[in-house]
Short mmCIF file of N, CA and C in Angstrom, two decimals:
data_model
loop_
_atom_site.label_atom_id
_atom_site.label_comp_id
_atom_site.label_asym_id
_atom_site.label_seq_id
_atom_site.Cartn_x
_atom_site.Cartn_y
_atom_site.Cartn_z
N MET A 1 -31.43 33.90 -6.26
CA MET A 1 -30.60 34.69 -5.35
C MET A 1 -29.72 35.69 -6.31
N THR A 2 -29.95 37.01 -5.87
CA THR A 2 -29.08 37.91 -6.62
C THR A 2 -27.60 38.15 -5.96
N ALA A 3 -26.98 38.73 -6.76
CA ALA A 3 -25.63 39.08 -6.28
C ALA A 3 -25.46 39.91 -5.17
N GLU A 4 -26.52 40.98 -5.10
CA GLU A 4 -26.72 41.94 -3.85
C GLU A 4 -26.92 40.95 -2.73
N MET A 5 -27.68 39.87 -2.75
CA MET A 5 -28.01 38.99 -1.57
C MET A 5 -26.75 38.35 -1.13
N VAL A 6 -25.84 38.08 -2.03
CA VAL A 6 -24.74 37.34 -1.46
C VAL A 6 -23.71 38.29 -0.83
N ALA A 7 -23.40 39.30 -1.54
CA ALA A 7 -22.50 40.43 -1.04
C ALA A 7 -22.99 41.65 -1.51
N PRO A 8 -22.94 42.74 -0.49
CA PRO A 8 -23.26 44.11 -0.78
C PRO A 8 -22.48 44.66 -2.21
N GLU A 9 -23.19 45.59 -2.83
CA GLU A 9 -22.56 46.24 -3.97
C GLU A 9 -21.27 46.79 -3.87
N TRP A 10 -21.04 47.39 -2.58
CA TRP A 10 -19.78 48.08 -2.27
C TRP A 10 -18.58 47.06 -2.19
N MET A 11 -18.80 45.61 -2.19
CA MET A 11 -17.79 44.84 -2.11
C MET A 11 -17.34 44.56 -3.44
N HIS A 12 -17.92 45.03 -4.59
CA HIS A 12 -17.53 44.56 -6.00
C HIS A 12 -17.08 45.84 -6.54
N GLN A 13 -16.66 46.93 -5.78
CA GLN A 13 -16.08 48.24 -6.24
C GLN A 13 -14.86 48.62 -5.53
N GLN A 14 -13.91 49.12 -6.24
CA GLN A 14 -12.73 49.50 -5.58
C GLN A 14 -13.06 50.62 -4.56
N ILE A 15 -12.32 50.50 -3.43
CA ILE A 15 -12.73 51.42 -2.20
C ILE A 15 -11.49 52.21 -2.19
N THR A 16 -11.91 53.69 -1.97
CA THR A 16 -10.72 54.63 -1.76
C THR A 16 -10.32 54.81 -0.35
N ALA A 17 -9.25 55.37 0.18
CA ALA A 17 -8.85 55.52 1.50
C ALA A 17 -9.76 56.52 2.16
N ASP A 18 -10.34 57.47 1.34
CA ASP A 18 -11.41 58.45 1.95
C ASP A 18 -12.71 57.63 2.36
N GLU A 19 -13.26 56.77 1.46
CA GLU A 19 -14.32 56.04 1.72
C GLU A 19 -14.16 55.03 2.83
N TYR A 20 -12.97 54.40 2.86
CA TYR A 20 -12.80 53.57 4.02
C TYR A 20 -12.68 54.07 5.23
N ASP A 21 -12.19 55.35 5.29
CA ASP A 21 -12.01 56.22 6.66
C ASP A 21 -13.37 56.60 7.10
N SER A 22 -14.38 56.68 6.10
CA SER A 22 -15.70 57.18 6.57
C SER A 22 -16.41 56.14 7.22
N TRP A 23 -16.19 54.78 7.05
CA TRP A 23 -16.97 53.72 7.42
C TRP A 23 -16.64 53.55 9.17
N SER A 24 -17.71 52.96 9.60
CA SER A 24 -17.63 52.72 11.21
C SER A 24 -16.72 51.45 11.56
N ALA A 25 -16.34 51.46 12.77
CA ALA A 25 -15.50 50.22 13.25
C ALA A 25 -16.16 49.14 12.95
N GLU A 26 -17.45 48.96 13.02
CA GLU A 26 -18.16 47.67 12.74
C GLU A 26 -18.09 47.29 11.44
N GLN A 27 -18.11 48.26 10.43
CA GLN A 27 -17.98 48.05 8.98
C GLN A 27 -16.59 47.61 8.58
N CYS A 28 -15.55 48.00 9.34
CA CYS A 28 -14.16 47.63 9.06
C CYS A 28 -13.70 46.40 9.80
N ALA A 29 -14.49 45.87 10.80
CA ALA A 29 -13.93 44.67 11.45
C ALA A 29 -14.27 43.53 10.65
N GLY A 30 -13.18 42.69 10.68
CA GLY A 30 -13.04 41.31 10.03
C GLY A 30 -12.87 41.37 8.45
N ILE A 31 -12.37 42.63 8.06
CA ILE A 31 -12.02 42.76 6.71
C ILE A 31 -10.74 43.30 6.53
N GLU A 32 -10.05 43.21 5.29
CA GLU A 32 -8.95 43.78 4.78
C GLU A 32 -9.10 44.37 3.45
N ILE A 33 -8.43 45.37 3.13
CA ILE A 33 -8.52 45.94 1.79
C ILE A 33 -7.30 45.65 1.14
N VAL A 34 -7.29 45.18 -0.07
CA VAL A 34 -6.12 44.87 -0.93
C VAL A 34 -6.27 45.28 -2.19
N ASP A 35 -5.51 46.32 -2.62
CA ASP A 35 -5.60 46.84 -3.99
C ASP A 35 -6.91 47.47 -4.04
N GLY A 36 -7.54 48.07 -2.98
CA GLY A 36 -8.78 48.80 -3.15
C GLY A 36 -10.09 47.78 -2.90
N MET A 37 -9.78 46.49 -2.86
CA MET A 37 -10.92 45.59 -2.88
C MET A 37 -11.02 44.90 -1.63
N VAL A 38 -12.30 44.87 -1.07
CA VAL A 38 -12.62 44.29 0.15
C VAL A 38 -12.27 42.67 0.16
N VAL A 39 -11.61 42.31 1.24
CA VAL A 39 -11.12 40.80 1.37
C VAL A 39 -11.82 40.47 2.58
N MET A 40 -12.62 39.51 2.67
CA MET A 40 -13.28 38.98 3.87
C MET A 40 -12.55 37.80 4.47
N SER A 41 -12.34 37.71 5.71
CA SER A 41 -11.62 36.43 6.37
C SER A 41 -12.62 35.75 7.04
N PRO A 42 -12.58 34.52 7.11
CA PRO A 42 -13.46 33.72 8.08
C PRO A 42 -12.98 34.06 9.52
N SER A 43 -13.80 33.95 10.54
CA SER A 43 -13.57 34.13 11.91
C SER A 43 -12.43 33.21 12.28
N ALA A 44 -11.60 33.79 13.24
CA ALA A 44 -10.39 32.92 13.55
C ALA A 44 -10.82 32.05 14.78
N SER A 45 -10.16 30.94 15.02
CA SER A 45 -10.52 29.92 15.92
C SER A 45 -10.04 30.57 17.37
N LYS A 46 -10.67 29.98 18.38
CA LYS A 46 -10.32 30.42 19.80
C LYS A 46 -8.71 30.12 20.10
N ARG A 47 -8.20 29.06 19.58
CA ARG A 47 -6.79 28.78 19.69
C ARG A 47 -5.89 29.87 19.01
N HIS A 48 -6.31 30.22 17.69
CA HIS A 48 -5.61 31.32 17.01
C HIS A 48 -5.81 32.59 17.86
N ASN A 49 -6.98 32.93 18.32
CA ASN A 49 -7.17 34.41 18.96
C ASN A 49 -6.33 34.27 20.38
N ARG A 50 -6.26 33.23 20.89
CA ARG A 50 -5.62 32.99 22.13
C ARG A 50 -4.05 33.24 22.02
N LEU A 51 -3.66 32.51 20.99
CA LEU A 51 -2.09 32.57 20.76
C LEU A 51 -1.82 34.18 20.50
N ALA A 52 -2.58 34.65 19.63
CA ALA A 52 -2.40 36.21 19.39
C ALA A 52 -2.28 36.96 20.48
N ARG A 53 -3.30 36.87 21.31
CA ARG A 53 -3.57 37.71 22.43
C ARG A 53 -2.35 37.53 23.52
N ILE A 54 -1.82 36.13 23.70
CA ILE A 54 -0.85 35.88 24.68
C ILE A 54 0.37 36.48 24.09
N LEU A 55 0.79 36.32 22.86
CA LEU A 55 1.88 36.99 22.23
C LEU A 55 1.93 38.35 22.40
N ALA A 56 0.77 39.14 22.09
CA ALA A 56 0.64 40.60 22.09
C ALA A 56 0.94 41.02 23.58
N ASN A 57 0.33 40.23 24.53
CA ASN A 57 0.59 40.80 25.85
C ASN A 57 2.02 40.61 26.33
N ALA A 58 2.71 39.53 26.04
CA ALA A 58 4.21 39.25 26.41
C ALA A 58 4.94 40.31 25.44
N LEU A 59 4.63 40.63 24.30
CA LEU A 59 5.53 41.56 23.60
C LEU A 59 5.15 43.02 24.22
N ASP A 60 3.93 43.35 24.65
CA ASP A 60 3.79 44.62 25.22
C ASP A 60 4.37 44.76 26.54
N ALA A 61 4.49 43.82 27.32
CA ALA A 61 5.16 43.68 28.47
C ALA A 61 6.65 44.06 28.31
N ALA A 62 7.24 43.46 27.37
CA ALA A 62 8.57 43.40 27.07
C ALA A 62 8.93 44.62 26.47
N ALA A 63 8.09 45.16 25.66
CA ALA A 63 8.45 46.54 24.92
C ALA A 63 8.80 47.71 25.59
N GLY A 64 8.53 48.01 26.75
CA GLY A 64 8.83 49.19 27.57
C GLY A 64 7.93 50.16 27.21
N SER A 65 8.32 51.35 27.39
CA SER A 65 7.44 52.52 27.41
C SER A 65 7.49 53.15 25.90
N ASP A 66 8.46 52.84 25.01
CA ASP A 66 8.52 53.36 23.67
C ASP A 66 7.61 52.58 22.71
N TRP A 67 7.27 51.33 22.97
CA TRP A 67 6.57 50.45 22.02
C TRP A 67 5.23 49.88 22.67
N ASN A 68 4.11 49.56 21.80
CA ASN A 68 2.99 49.16 22.27
C ASN A 68 2.85 47.67 21.37
N ALA A 69 2.19 46.81 21.94
CA ALA A 69 1.75 45.65 21.11
C ALA A 69 0.20 45.48 21.32
N ASP A 70 -0.39 45.27 20.19
CA ASP A 70 -1.81 45.13 20.08
C ASP A 70 -2.31 44.29 19.16
N THR A 71 -3.63 43.84 19.24
CA THR A 71 -4.19 43.05 18.15
C THR A 71 -5.45 43.67 17.61
N ASP A 72 -5.79 43.30 16.31
CA ASP A 72 -7.13 43.85 15.91
C ASP A 72 -7.35 45.19 15.36
N PHE A 73 -6.29 45.63 14.69
CA PHE A 73 -6.50 47.02 14.10
C PHE A 73 -5.74 47.07 12.64
N ASP A 74 -6.15 47.98 11.90
CA ASP A 74 -5.52 48.16 10.68
C ASP A 74 -4.06 48.75 10.54
N VAL A 75 -3.45 48.36 9.52
CA VAL A 75 -2.13 48.94 9.22
C VAL A 75 -2.31 49.38 7.78
N ARG A 76 -2.20 50.68 7.54
CA ARG A 76 -2.35 51.18 6.19
C ARG A 76 -1.04 50.97 5.45
N LEU A 77 -0.83 50.11 4.48
CA LEU A 77 0.24 49.79 3.86
C LEU A 77 0.41 50.91 2.65
N GLN A 78 -0.70 51.16 2.12
CA GLN A 78 -0.52 52.06 0.94
C GLN A 78 -2.17 52.70 0.87
N ASP A 79 -2.08 54.05 0.25
CA ASP A 79 -3.14 54.84 -0.04
C ASP A 79 -3.99 54.51 -1.45
N VAL A 80 -2.90 54.40 -2.31
CA VAL A 80 -3.61 54.22 -3.72
C VAL A 80 -2.72 53.09 -4.41
N PRO A 81 -3.35 52.04 -4.95
CA PRO A 81 -4.72 51.59 -4.43
C PRO A 81 -4.72 51.21 -2.85
N LEU A 82 -5.69 51.50 -2.38
CA LEU A 82 -5.74 51.29 -0.84
C LEU A 82 -5.47 49.84 -0.44
N THR A 83 -4.49 49.74 0.53
CA THR A 83 -4.33 48.47 1.08
C THR A 83 -4.18 48.48 2.55
N ASN A 84 -4.98 47.94 3.23
CA ASN A 84 -5.14 47.89 4.67
C ASN A 84 -5.09 46.45 5.06
N ARG A 85 -4.06 46.05 5.84
CA ARG A 85 -3.91 44.83 6.34
C ARG A 85 -4.34 44.79 7.89
N ARG A 86 -4.60 43.71 8.37
CA ARG A 86 -5.09 43.62 10.05
C ARG A 86 -4.27 42.47 10.48
N PRO A 87 -2.89 42.73 10.83
CA PRO A 87 -1.99 41.65 11.30
C PRO A 87 -2.75 41.10 12.61
N ASP A 88 -2.44 39.86 12.89
CA ASP A 88 -2.77 39.34 14.31
C ASP A 88 -2.23 40.13 15.48
N VAL A 89 -1.06 40.48 15.39
CA VAL A 89 -0.27 41.14 16.38
C VAL A 89 0.61 42.23 15.60
N VAL A 90 0.54 43.59 16.38
CA VAL A 90 1.37 44.75 15.74
C VAL A 90 2.02 45.22 16.78
N VAL A 91 3.38 45.49 16.68
CA VAL A 91 4.26 46.17 17.78
C VAL A 91 4.54 47.63 17.04
N TYR A 92 3.90 48.64 17.59
CA TYR A 92 4.12 49.93 17.01
C TYR A 92 4.53 50.91 18.05
N ARG A 93 5.10 52.12 17.60
CA ARG A 93 5.65 53.15 18.49
C ARG A 93 4.40 53.82 19.19
N ALA A 94 4.80 53.80 20.60
CA ALA A 94 3.81 54.22 21.70
C ALA A 94 3.22 55.57 21.34
N GLU A 95 4.08 56.47 20.88
CA GLU A 95 3.82 58.03 20.61
C GLU A 95 2.56 58.03 19.48
N THR A 96 2.37 56.94 18.66
CA THR A 96 1.57 57.05 17.71
C THR A 96 0.32 56.24 17.89
N ILE A 97 -0.21 56.16 19.26
CA ILE A 97 -1.30 55.42 19.62
C ILE A 97 -2.59 55.96 19.29
N ASP A 98 -2.55 57.29 19.13
CA ASP A 98 -3.70 58.03 18.76
C ASP A 98 -3.78 58.55 17.26
N ILE A 99 -2.82 58.00 16.52
CA ILE A 99 -2.69 58.52 15.09
C ILE A 99 -3.29 57.46 14.18
N THR A 100 -4.24 57.99 13.35
CA THR A 100 -5.15 56.98 12.60
C THR A 100 -5.06 57.47 11.07
N PRO A 101 -4.55 56.56 10.20
CA PRO A 101 -4.38 55.34 10.30
C PRO A 101 -2.95 54.90 10.81
N THR A 102 -2.66 53.77 11.30
CA THR A 102 -1.40 53.27 11.56
C THR A 102 -0.75 53.06 10.43
N ARG A 103 0.60 53.51 10.06
CA ARG A 103 1.30 53.40 8.94
C ARG A 103 2.44 52.53 9.08
N PRO A 104 3.16 52.08 8.03
CA PRO A 104 4.26 51.26 8.20
C PRO A 104 5.45 51.93 9.02
N GLU A 105 5.69 53.14 8.87
CA GLU A 105 6.51 53.81 9.59
C GLU A 105 6.43 53.87 11.08
N HIS A 106 5.07 53.55 11.53
CA HIS A 106 4.95 53.43 12.96
C HIS A 106 5.23 51.99 13.46
N VAL A 107 5.36 51.13 12.65
CA VAL A 107 5.30 49.71 13.06
C VAL A 107 6.80 49.12 13.04
N LEU A 108 7.04 48.30 14.06
CA LEU A 108 8.33 47.60 14.14
C LEU A 108 8.08 46.08 13.70
N LEU A 109 7.22 45.71 14.09
CA LEU A 109 6.82 44.07 14.01
C LEU A 109 5.43 43.78 13.69
N VAL A 110 5.17 43.02 12.72
CA VAL A 110 3.78 42.31 12.47
C VAL A 110 3.85 40.86 12.58
N VAL A 111 2.91 40.29 13.06
CA VAL A 111 2.74 38.81 13.31
C VAL A 111 1.58 38.31 12.81
N GLU A 112 1.50 37.27 11.98
CA GLU A 112 0.47 36.44 11.53
C GLU A 112 0.42 35.19 12.04
N VAL A 113 -0.58 34.87 12.54
CA VAL A 113 -0.93 33.33 12.96
C VAL A 113 -1.58 32.66 11.96
N VAL A 114 -0.94 31.71 11.30
CA VAL A 114 -1.53 31.00 10.10
C VAL A 114 -2.77 30.09 10.60
N SER A 115 -3.69 30.29 9.86
CA SER A 115 -5.11 29.62 10.10
C SER A 115 -5.11 28.65 8.85
N PRO A 116 -6.15 27.70 8.97
CA PRO A 116 -6.69 26.98 7.65
C PRO A 116 -7.21 27.96 6.90
N GLY A 117 -6.82 27.97 5.69
CA GLY A 117 -7.25 28.90 4.53
C GLY A 117 -6.53 30.17 4.39
N SER A 118 -5.66 30.41 5.38
CA SER A 118 -4.93 31.76 5.10
C SER A 118 -3.28 31.25 4.79
N GLU A 119 -3.07 30.01 4.58
CA GLU A 119 -1.68 29.63 4.38
C GLU A 119 -0.95 30.42 3.28
N THR A 120 -1.46 30.64 2.15
CA THR A 120 -0.67 31.04 1.11
C THR A 120 -0.59 32.65 1.29
N THR A 121 -1.65 33.28 1.68
CA THR A 121 -1.77 34.65 2.23
C THR A 121 -0.56 35.02 3.02
N ASP A 122 -0.53 34.23 4.19
CA ASP A 122 0.44 34.58 5.23
C ASP A 122 1.73 34.26 5.04
N ARG A 123 1.89 33.11 4.13
CA ARG A 123 3.32 32.75 3.70
C ARG A 123 3.96 33.51 2.66
N ILE A 124 3.06 33.90 1.80
CA ILE A 124 3.60 34.60 0.50
C ILE A 124 3.16 36.09 0.33
N VAL A 125 1.91 36.17 0.19
CA VAL A 125 1.37 37.46 -0.11
C VAL A 125 1.59 38.60 0.82
N LYS A 126 1.36 38.45 2.21
CA LYS A 126 1.53 39.28 3.22
C LYS A 126 3.09 39.70 3.48
N VAL A 127 3.95 38.68 3.39
CA VAL A 127 5.41 38.84 3.57
C VAL A 127 5.78 39.88 2.46
N ASP A 128 5.56 39.87 1.33
CA ASP A 128 5.82 40.81 0.26
C ASP A 128 5.32 42.05 0.54
N GLN A 129 3.99 42.27 0.93
CA GLN A 129 3.29 43.57 1.11
C GLN A 129 4.06 44.24 2.30
N TYR A 130 4.28 43.43 3.45
CA TYR A 130 4.99 44.17 4.52
C TYR A 130 6.41 44.32 4.23
N ALA A 131 7.02 43.81 3.40
CA ALA A 131 8.47 44.09 3.17
C ALA A 131 8.42 45.23 2.36
N GLN A 132 7.64 45.23 1.26
CA GLN A 132 7.57 46.40 0.33
C GLN A 132 7.15 47.57 1.08
N ALA A 133 6.24 47.49 2.11
CA ALA A 133 5.86 48.75 3.02
C ALA A 133 7.07 49.20 3.90
N GLY A 134 8.04 48.25 4.09
CA GLY A 134 9.23 48.78 5.01
C GLY A 134 9.00 48.24 6.49
N ILE A 135 8.23 47.42 6.81
CA ILE A 135 8.05 46.95 8.18
C ILE A 135 9.38 46.03 8.48
N ALA A 136 10.13 46.47 9.56
CA ALA A 136 11.43 45.92 9.89
C ALA A 136 11.24 44.47 10.17
N PHE A 137 10.21 43.95 10.84
CA PHE A 137 10.26 42.59 11.35
C PHE A 137 9.00 41.88 10.96
N TYR A 138 8.99 40.64 10.51
CA TYR A 138 7.50 39.84 10.28
C TYR A 138 7.92 38.44 11.03
N TRP A 139 6.98 38.02 11.76
CA TRP A 139 6.74 36.88 12.22
C TRP A 139 5.72 36.07 11.82
N ARG A 140 5.85 34.80 11.43
CA ARG A 140 4.62 33.98 11.01
C ARG A 140 4.62 32.77 12.01
N ILE A 141 3.50 32.47 12.60
CA ILE A 141 3.33 31.36 13.48
C ILE A 141 2.42 30.35 12.86
N GLU A 142 2.97 29.06 12.64
CA GLU A 142 2.22 27.91 12.19
C GLU A 142 1.77 27.02 13.40
N GLN A 143 0.57 26.91 13.28
CA GLN A 143 -0.07 26.05 14.48
C GLN A 143 0.02 24.59 13.98
N THR A 144 0.62 23.77 14.79
CA THR A 144 1.03 22.42 14.32
C THR A 144 -0.06 21.38 15.01
N ALA A 145 -0.16 20.16 14.39
CA ALA A 145 -1.40 19.32 14.82
C ALA A 145 -1.07 18.93 16.37
N ASN A 146 0.10 18.87 16.80
CA ASN A 146 0.41 18.54 18.18
C ASN A 146 0.20 19.78 19.12
N GLY A 147 -0.08 20.82 18.63
CA GLY A 147 -0.36 22.09 19.57
C GLY A 147 0.91 22.97 19.74
N VAL A 148 2.18 22.53 19.41
CA VAL A 148 3.19 23.34 19.64
C VAL A 148 3.48 24.16 18.49
N PRO A 149 3.48 25.49 18.58
CA PRO A 149 3.57 26.36 17.48
C PRO A 149 4.99 26.53 17.00
N LEU A 150 5.13 26.47 15.70
CA LEU A 150 6.42 26.99 14.96
C LEU A 150 6.41 28.46 14.63
N ILE A 151 7.56 29.05 15.09
CA ILE A 151 7.74 30.51 14.88
C ILE A 151 8.73 30.80 13.78
N TYR A 152 8.29 31.41 12.74
CA TYR A 152 9.30 31.70 11.77
C TYR A 152 9.61 33.25 11.85
N THR A 153 10.76 33.74 11.88
CA THR A 153 11.04 35.11 12.07
C THR A 153 11.78 35.68 10.69
N TYR A 154 11.51 36.86 10.32
CA TYR A 154 12.02 37.42 9.29
C TYR A 154 12.53 38.82 9.39
N ILE A 155 13.72 39.31 8.92
CA ILE A 155 14.16 40.66 9.02
C ILE A 155 14.34 41.21 7.81
N LEU A 156 13.85 42.55 7.63
CA LEU A 156 13.92 43.31 6.47
C LEU A 156 15.19 43.65 5.87
N ASP A 157 15.51 43.49 4.69
CA ASP A 157 16.72 43.78 4.09
C ASP A 157 16.23 45.22 3.35
N PRO A 158 16.60 46.30 3.91
CA PRO A 158 16.12 47.56 3.25
C PRO A 158 16.53 47.82 1.76
N ALA A 159 17.66 47.38 1.49
CA ALA A 159 18.16 47.67 0.11
C ALA A 159 17.30 47.03 -1.07
N SER A 160 16.80 45.76 -0.71
CA SER A 160 16.03 44.93 -1.56
C SER A 160 14.52 44.97 -1.19
N ARG A 161 14.09 45.63 -0.17
CA ARG A 161 12.77 45.61 0.35
C ARG A 161 12.13 44.26 0.34
N SER A 162 12.99 43.24 0.87
CA SER A 162 12.39 41.86 1.03
C SER A 162 13.07 41.36 2.35
N TYR A 163 12.34 40.26 2.89
CA TYR A 163 12.66 39.90 4.01
C TYR A 163 13.60 38.68 3.96
N ARG A 164 14.66 38.50 4.74
CA ARG A 164 15.49 37.35 4.75
C ARG A 164 15.04 36.44 6.04
N ASP A 165 15.28 35.28 6.00
CA ASP A 165 15.04 34.41 7.03
C ASP A 165 15.84 34.76 8.19
N ALA A 166 15.41 34.67 9.42
CA ALA A 166 16.01 34.81 10.74
C ALA A 166 15.85 33.55 11.37
N ASP A 167 15.39 33.43 12.54
CA ASP A 167 15.45 32.24 13.37
C ASP A 167 13.99 31.56 13.18
N MET A 168 14.14 30.34 13.61
CA MET A 168 12.81 29.46 13.70
C MET A 168 12.83 28.93 15.10
N PHE A 169 11.66 28.93 15.78
CA PHE A 169 11.45 28.44 17.18
C PHE A 169 10.35 27.58 17.24
N THR A 170 10.51 26.65 17.96
CA THR A 170 9.28 25.68 18.53
C THR A 170 8.83 25.99 19.79
N GLY A 171 7.71 26.45 20.07
CA GLY A 171 7.37 26.45 21.43
C GLY A 171 7.79 27.55 22.20
N THR A 172 8.95 28.25 21.93
CA THR A 172 9.54 29.21 22.78
C THR A 172 9.97 30.33 21.94
N ILE A 173 9.83 31.54 22.34
CA ILE A 173 10.38 32.74 21.66
C ILE A 173 11.33 33.40 22.38
N ARG A 174 12.68 33.67 21.85
CA ARG A 174 13.58 34.33 22.48
C ARG A 174 14.04 35.35 21.42
N THR A 175 13.92 36.70 21.87
CA THR A 175 14.37 37.68 20.94
C THR A 175 15.35 38.66 21.50
N ALA A 176 16.16 39.33 20.55
CA ALA A 176 17.05 40.17 20.95
C ALA A 176 16.52 41.59 21.07
N ALA A 177 17.47 42.57 21.16
CA ALA A 177 16.89 43.91 21.10
C ALA A 177 16.14 44.32 19.91
N PRO A 178 15.17 45.07 19.95
CA PRO A 178 14.63 45.89 21.10
C PRO A 178 13.90 45.24 22.10
N PHE A 179 13.71 43.90 21.99
CA PHE A 179 12.95 43.12 22.96
C PHE A 179 13.67 42.14 23.65
N ALA A 180 13.50 41.98 24.99
CA ALA A 180 14.06 40.75 25.61
C ALA A 180 12.86 40.08 26.20
N VAL A 181 12.37 39.06 25.45
CA VAL A 181 11.32 38.33 25.81
C VAL A 181 11.43 36.93 25.59
N GLU A 182 10.89 36.14 26.52
CA GLU A 182 10.96 34.64 26.30
C GLU A 182 9.57 34.18 26.75
N ILE A 183 8.97 33.40 25.80
CA ILE A 183 7.51 33.19 25.92
C ILE A 183 7.41 31.66 25.77
N ASP A 184 6.94 30.94 26.71
CA ASP A 184 6.86 29.44 26.58
C ASP A 184 5.43 29.15 25.97
N LEU A 185 5.27 29.05 24.67
CA LEU A 185 4.13 28.73 23.96
C LEU A 185 3.50 27.32 24.08
N ASN A 186 4.21 26.40 24.65
CA ASN A 186 3.82 25.28 25.03
C ASN A 186 2.67 25.17 26.01
N THR A 187 2.44 26.12 26.74
CA THR A 187 1.29 26.35 27.59
C THR A 187 0.10 26.76 27.07
N ILE A 188 -0.06 27.05 25.76
CA ILE A 188 -1.26 27.51 25.08
C ILE A 188 -2.19 26.57 24.80
#
């Protein structure tokens, strides 16, 4: 078995923003680009996808006309070297819906639902990347064995470009402005 049979050649080379922008949506699905290199992620579980969708729908309903909440699209954290992350949920400015790529200045909140195999990336690596990019809020959701999610929230300290711990919730999310949302995650 050759290396090309395991992974295509382009996965072993640094990708530029222009190259990535020329790819089809199918080529971009299920991957992230970190420092120009393709990072493949295993498919998420049904529970993971459901939690992300329910949260995105609730945040979208609470956000009003100025903000949208969606799943499954890239946030371009930097162009050189290219870093595109695909958070599980993104809350972004409504007027930027047709602007591609979505950039950190368009984004208010990113949410990552931790899955087996993504613990270190979601707890450490992405936290630093989102903070350095200047995204104001980060939520990390841990899926516990008993099915009740733990939600860790973080707020950006603009001076240090790092997050500080905010609140932790179990099963229910209550947020302050700009959102007024309460979600009972025990029903998931």
